[in-house]
mmCIF file of C-alpha atoms in Angstrom:
data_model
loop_
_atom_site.group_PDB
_atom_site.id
_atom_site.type_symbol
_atom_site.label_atom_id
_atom_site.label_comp_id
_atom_site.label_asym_id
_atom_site.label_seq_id
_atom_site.Cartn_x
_atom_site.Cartn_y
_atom_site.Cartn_z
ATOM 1 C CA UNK E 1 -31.088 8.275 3.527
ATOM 2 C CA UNK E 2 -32.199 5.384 5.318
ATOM 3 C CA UNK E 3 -30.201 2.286 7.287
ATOM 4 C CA UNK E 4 -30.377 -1.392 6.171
ATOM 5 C CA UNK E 5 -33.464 -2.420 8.085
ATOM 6 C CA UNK E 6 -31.946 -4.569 11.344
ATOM 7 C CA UNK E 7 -28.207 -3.496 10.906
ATOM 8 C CA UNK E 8 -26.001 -4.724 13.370
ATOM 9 C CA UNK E 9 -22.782 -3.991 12.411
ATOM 10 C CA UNK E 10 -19.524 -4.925 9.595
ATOM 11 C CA UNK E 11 -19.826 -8.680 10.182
ATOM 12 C CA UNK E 12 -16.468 -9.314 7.778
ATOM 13 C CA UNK E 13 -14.387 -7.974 5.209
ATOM 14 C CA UNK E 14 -13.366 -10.485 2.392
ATOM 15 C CA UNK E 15 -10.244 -10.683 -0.197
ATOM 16 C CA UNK E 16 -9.438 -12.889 -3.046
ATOM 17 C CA UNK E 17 -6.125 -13.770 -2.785
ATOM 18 C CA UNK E 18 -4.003 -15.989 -5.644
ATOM 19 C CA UNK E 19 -2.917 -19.299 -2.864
ATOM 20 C CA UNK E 20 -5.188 -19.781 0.112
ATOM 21 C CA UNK E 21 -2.454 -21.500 1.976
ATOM 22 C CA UNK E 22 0.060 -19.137 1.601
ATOM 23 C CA UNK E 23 -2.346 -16.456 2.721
ATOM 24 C CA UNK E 24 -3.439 -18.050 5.624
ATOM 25 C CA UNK E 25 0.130 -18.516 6.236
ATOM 26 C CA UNK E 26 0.916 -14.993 6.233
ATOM 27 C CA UNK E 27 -2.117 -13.363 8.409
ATOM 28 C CA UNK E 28 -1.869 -15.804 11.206
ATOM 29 C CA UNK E 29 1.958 -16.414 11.211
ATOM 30 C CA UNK E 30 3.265 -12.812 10.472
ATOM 31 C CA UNK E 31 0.198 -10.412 11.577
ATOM 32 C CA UNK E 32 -1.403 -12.813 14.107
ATOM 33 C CA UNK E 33 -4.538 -13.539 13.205
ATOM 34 C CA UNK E 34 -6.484 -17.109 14.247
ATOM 35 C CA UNK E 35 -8.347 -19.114 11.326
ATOM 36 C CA UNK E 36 -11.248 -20.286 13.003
ATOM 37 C CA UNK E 37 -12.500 -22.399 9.553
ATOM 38 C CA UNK E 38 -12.041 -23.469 5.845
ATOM 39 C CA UNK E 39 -14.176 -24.673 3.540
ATOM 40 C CA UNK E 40 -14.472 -26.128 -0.139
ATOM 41 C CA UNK E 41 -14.337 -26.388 -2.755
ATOM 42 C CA UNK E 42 -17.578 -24.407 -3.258
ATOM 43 C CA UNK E 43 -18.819 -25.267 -6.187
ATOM 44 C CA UNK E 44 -21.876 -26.628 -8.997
ATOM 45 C CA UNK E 45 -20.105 -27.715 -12.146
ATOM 46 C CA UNK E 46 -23.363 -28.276 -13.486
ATOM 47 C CA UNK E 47 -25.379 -25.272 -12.710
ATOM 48 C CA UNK E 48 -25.775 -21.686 -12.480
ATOM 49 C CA UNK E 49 -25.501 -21.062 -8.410
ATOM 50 C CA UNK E 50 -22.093 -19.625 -8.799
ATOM 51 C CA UNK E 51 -22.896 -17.180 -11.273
ATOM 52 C CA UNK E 52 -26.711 -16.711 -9.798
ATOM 53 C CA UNK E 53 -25.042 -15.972 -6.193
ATOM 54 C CA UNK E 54 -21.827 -14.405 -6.497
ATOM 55 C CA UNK E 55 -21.692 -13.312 -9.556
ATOM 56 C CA UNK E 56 -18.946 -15.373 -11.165
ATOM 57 C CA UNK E 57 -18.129 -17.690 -13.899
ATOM 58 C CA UNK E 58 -21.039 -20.722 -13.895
ATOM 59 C CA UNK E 59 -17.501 -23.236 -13.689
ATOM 60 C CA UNK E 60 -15.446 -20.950 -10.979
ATOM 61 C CA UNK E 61 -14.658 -23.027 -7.862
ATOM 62 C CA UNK E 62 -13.915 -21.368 -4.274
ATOM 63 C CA UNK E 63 -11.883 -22.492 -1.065
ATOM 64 C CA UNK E 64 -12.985 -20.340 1.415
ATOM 65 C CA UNK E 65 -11.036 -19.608 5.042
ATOM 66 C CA UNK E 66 -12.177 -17.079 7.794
ATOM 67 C CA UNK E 67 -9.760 -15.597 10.311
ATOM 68 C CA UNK E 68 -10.164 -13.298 13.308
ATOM 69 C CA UNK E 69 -7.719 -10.356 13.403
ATOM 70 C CA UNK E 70 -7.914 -9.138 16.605
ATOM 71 C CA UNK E 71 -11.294 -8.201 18.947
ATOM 72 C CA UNK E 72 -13.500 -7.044 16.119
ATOM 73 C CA UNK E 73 -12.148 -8.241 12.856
ATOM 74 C CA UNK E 74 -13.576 -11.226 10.910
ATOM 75 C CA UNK E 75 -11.412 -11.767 7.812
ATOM 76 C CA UNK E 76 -12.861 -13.947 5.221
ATOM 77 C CA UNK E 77 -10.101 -14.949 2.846
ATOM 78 C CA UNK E 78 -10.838 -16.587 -0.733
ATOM 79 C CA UNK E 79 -8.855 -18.785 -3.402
ATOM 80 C CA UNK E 80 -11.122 -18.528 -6.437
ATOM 81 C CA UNK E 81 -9.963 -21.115 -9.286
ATOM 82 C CA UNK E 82 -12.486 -19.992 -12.897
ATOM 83 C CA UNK E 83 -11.693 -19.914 -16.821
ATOM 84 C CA UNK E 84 -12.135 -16.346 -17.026
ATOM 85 C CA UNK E 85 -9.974 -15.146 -14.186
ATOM 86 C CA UNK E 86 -8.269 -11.774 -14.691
ATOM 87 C CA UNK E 87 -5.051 -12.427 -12.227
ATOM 88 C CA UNK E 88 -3.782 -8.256 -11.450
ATOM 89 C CA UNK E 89 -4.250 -7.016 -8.250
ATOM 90 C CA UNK E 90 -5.883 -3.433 -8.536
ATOM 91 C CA UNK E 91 -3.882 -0.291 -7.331
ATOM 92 C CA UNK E 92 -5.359 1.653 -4.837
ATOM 93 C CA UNK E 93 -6.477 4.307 -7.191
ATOM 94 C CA UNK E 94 -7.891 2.013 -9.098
ATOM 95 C CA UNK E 95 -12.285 1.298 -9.273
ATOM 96 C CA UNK E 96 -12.254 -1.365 -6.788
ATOM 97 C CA UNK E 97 -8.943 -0.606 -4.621
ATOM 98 C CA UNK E 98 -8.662 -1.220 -1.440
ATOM 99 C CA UNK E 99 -6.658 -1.748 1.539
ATOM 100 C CA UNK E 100 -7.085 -3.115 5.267
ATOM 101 C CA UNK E 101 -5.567 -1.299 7.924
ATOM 102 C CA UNK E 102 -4.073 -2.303 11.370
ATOM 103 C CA UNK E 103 -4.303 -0.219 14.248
ATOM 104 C CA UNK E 104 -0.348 -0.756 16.153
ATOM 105 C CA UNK E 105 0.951 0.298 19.336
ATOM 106 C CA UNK E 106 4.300 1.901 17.575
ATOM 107 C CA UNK E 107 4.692 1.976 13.542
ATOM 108 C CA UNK E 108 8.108 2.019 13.355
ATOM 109 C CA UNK E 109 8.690 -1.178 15.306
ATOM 110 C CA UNK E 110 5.630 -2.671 13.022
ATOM 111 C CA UNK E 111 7.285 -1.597 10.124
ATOM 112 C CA UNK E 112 10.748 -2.932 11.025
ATOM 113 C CA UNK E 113 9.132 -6.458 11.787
ATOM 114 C CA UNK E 114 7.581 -6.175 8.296
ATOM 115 C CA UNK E 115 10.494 -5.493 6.824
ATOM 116 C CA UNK E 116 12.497 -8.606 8.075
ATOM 117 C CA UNK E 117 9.296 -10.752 6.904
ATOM 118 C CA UNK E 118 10.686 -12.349 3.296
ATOM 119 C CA UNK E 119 8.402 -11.403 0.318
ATOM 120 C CA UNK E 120 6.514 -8.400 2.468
ATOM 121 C CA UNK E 121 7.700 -5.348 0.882
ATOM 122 C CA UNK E 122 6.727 -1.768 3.012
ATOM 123 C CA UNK E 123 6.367 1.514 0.923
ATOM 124 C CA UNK E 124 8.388 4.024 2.067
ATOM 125 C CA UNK E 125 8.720 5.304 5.526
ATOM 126 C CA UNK E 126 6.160 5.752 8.471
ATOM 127 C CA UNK E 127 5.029 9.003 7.829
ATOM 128 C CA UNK E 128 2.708 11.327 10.428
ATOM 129 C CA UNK E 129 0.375 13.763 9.584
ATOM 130 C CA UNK E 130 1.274 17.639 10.402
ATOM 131 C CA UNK E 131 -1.530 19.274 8.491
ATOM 132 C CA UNK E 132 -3.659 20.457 11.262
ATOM 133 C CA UNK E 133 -6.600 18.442 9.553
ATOM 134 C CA UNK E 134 -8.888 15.960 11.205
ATOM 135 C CA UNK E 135 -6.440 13.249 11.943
ATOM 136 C CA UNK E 136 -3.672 15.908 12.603
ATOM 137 C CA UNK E 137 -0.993 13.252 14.519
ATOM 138 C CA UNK E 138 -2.135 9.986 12.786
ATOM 139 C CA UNK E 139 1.231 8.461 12.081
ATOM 140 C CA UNK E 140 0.970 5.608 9.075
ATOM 141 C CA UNK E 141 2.817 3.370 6.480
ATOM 142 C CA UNK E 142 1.264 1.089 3.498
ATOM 143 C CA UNK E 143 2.502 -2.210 3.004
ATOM 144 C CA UNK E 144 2.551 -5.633 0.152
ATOM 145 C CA UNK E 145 2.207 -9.170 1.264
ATOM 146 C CA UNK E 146 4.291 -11.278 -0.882
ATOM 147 C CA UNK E 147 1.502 -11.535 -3.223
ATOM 148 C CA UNK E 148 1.151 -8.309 -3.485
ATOM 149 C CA UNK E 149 -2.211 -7.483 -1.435
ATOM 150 C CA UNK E 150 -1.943 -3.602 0.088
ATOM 151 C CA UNK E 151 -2.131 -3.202 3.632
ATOM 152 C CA UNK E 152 -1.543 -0.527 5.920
ATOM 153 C CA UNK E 153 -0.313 0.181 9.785
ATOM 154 C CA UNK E 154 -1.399 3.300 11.664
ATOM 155 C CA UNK E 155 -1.359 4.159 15.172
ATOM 156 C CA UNK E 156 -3.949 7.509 15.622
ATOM 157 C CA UNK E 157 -3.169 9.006 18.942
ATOM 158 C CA UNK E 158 -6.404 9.987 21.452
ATOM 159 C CA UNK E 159 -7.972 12.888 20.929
ATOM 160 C CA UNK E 160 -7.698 13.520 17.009
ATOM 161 C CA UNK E 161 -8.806 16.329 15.758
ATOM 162 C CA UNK E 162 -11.983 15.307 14.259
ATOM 163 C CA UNK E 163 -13.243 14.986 17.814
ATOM 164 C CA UNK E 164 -13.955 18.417 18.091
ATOM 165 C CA UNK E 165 -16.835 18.531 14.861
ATOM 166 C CA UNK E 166 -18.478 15.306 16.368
ATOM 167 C CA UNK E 167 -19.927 12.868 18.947
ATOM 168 C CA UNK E 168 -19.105 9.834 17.140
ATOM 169 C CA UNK E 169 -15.572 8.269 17.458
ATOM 170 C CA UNK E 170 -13.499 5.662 15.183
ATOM 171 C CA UNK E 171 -13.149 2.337 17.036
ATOM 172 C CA UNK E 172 -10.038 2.637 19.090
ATOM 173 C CA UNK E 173 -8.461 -1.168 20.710
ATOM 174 C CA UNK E 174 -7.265 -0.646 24.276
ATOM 175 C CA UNK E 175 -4.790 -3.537 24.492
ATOM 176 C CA UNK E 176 -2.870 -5.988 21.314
ATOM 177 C CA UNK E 177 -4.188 -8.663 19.943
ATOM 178 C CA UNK E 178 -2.587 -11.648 22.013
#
């Protein structure tokens, strides 16, 4: 198996969310991130560029915003308006689920600030894993913003487990965000 020729690295991860201004709300005002730009509406009533490049309706139109969550984390957010719009988030077990997850000093305070957040809704309890497995210690909790997108907060401890089957190491942030 071969490597995208000229890979540099993960330059963004991207969600469609349901109100662009409520989610920008919600990662820079709750979870601290910094927009650095919008844009839009993206759009060519009269064409086929939508549907040519991003595979969508010919009539969808896009607002776009990109935030930085912490050091390494480019967050491109979009509010998609298009007739044929299916509106249900998928579960994580779903084709197509997904999650983001944010590495935290201490996942019980986390979780007790997202809990006093109105609208955020946190499933269950922090919970750490006692398996013996590869991430043996990692100590985690999923979470909903108030429209509904799953997140997650983890803190893995140094020297997991999987260290011991291989050179290579998960990206580990020394100090927080601000």
């Amino acid at each position: 198996m071969s490597a995208i020729p000229g890979a540099l690295a993960v330059h963004h991860v991207a969600y469609t969310v349901p109100d662009l201004d409520q989610a920008v709300e919600f990662f820079t005002g709750v979870l601290g991130a910094r927009l650095l730009y919008r844009i839009g509406p993206v759009e060519d009533p009269e064409g086929e560029w939508m549907t040519r490049q991003l595979g969508v309706h010919r009539e969808a139109r896009a607002w776009i915003a990109m935030l930085r969550l912490g050091p390494v984390t480019n967050l491109e957010l979009f509010e998609y308006r298009s007739p044929d719009q299916r509106r249900v988030l998928p579960r994580n077990s779903d084709w197509g689920g997904h999650h983001l997850a944010i590495a935290v000093e201490d996942v019980d305070a986390a979780a007790a600030h997202l809990r006093a957040q109105p609208g955020v809704e946190v499933l269950g309890e922090p919970q750490t894993v006692a398996d013996g497995g590869p991430i043996h210690g990692d100590r985690w909790v999923y979470f909903r913003t108030p429209w509904g997108l799953q997140l997650e907060i983890l803190r893995m401890p140094p020297g997991m487990p999987y260290e011991l089957d291989t050179s290579d190491r998960l990206y580990s942030p020394s100090e927080s965000w601000r």
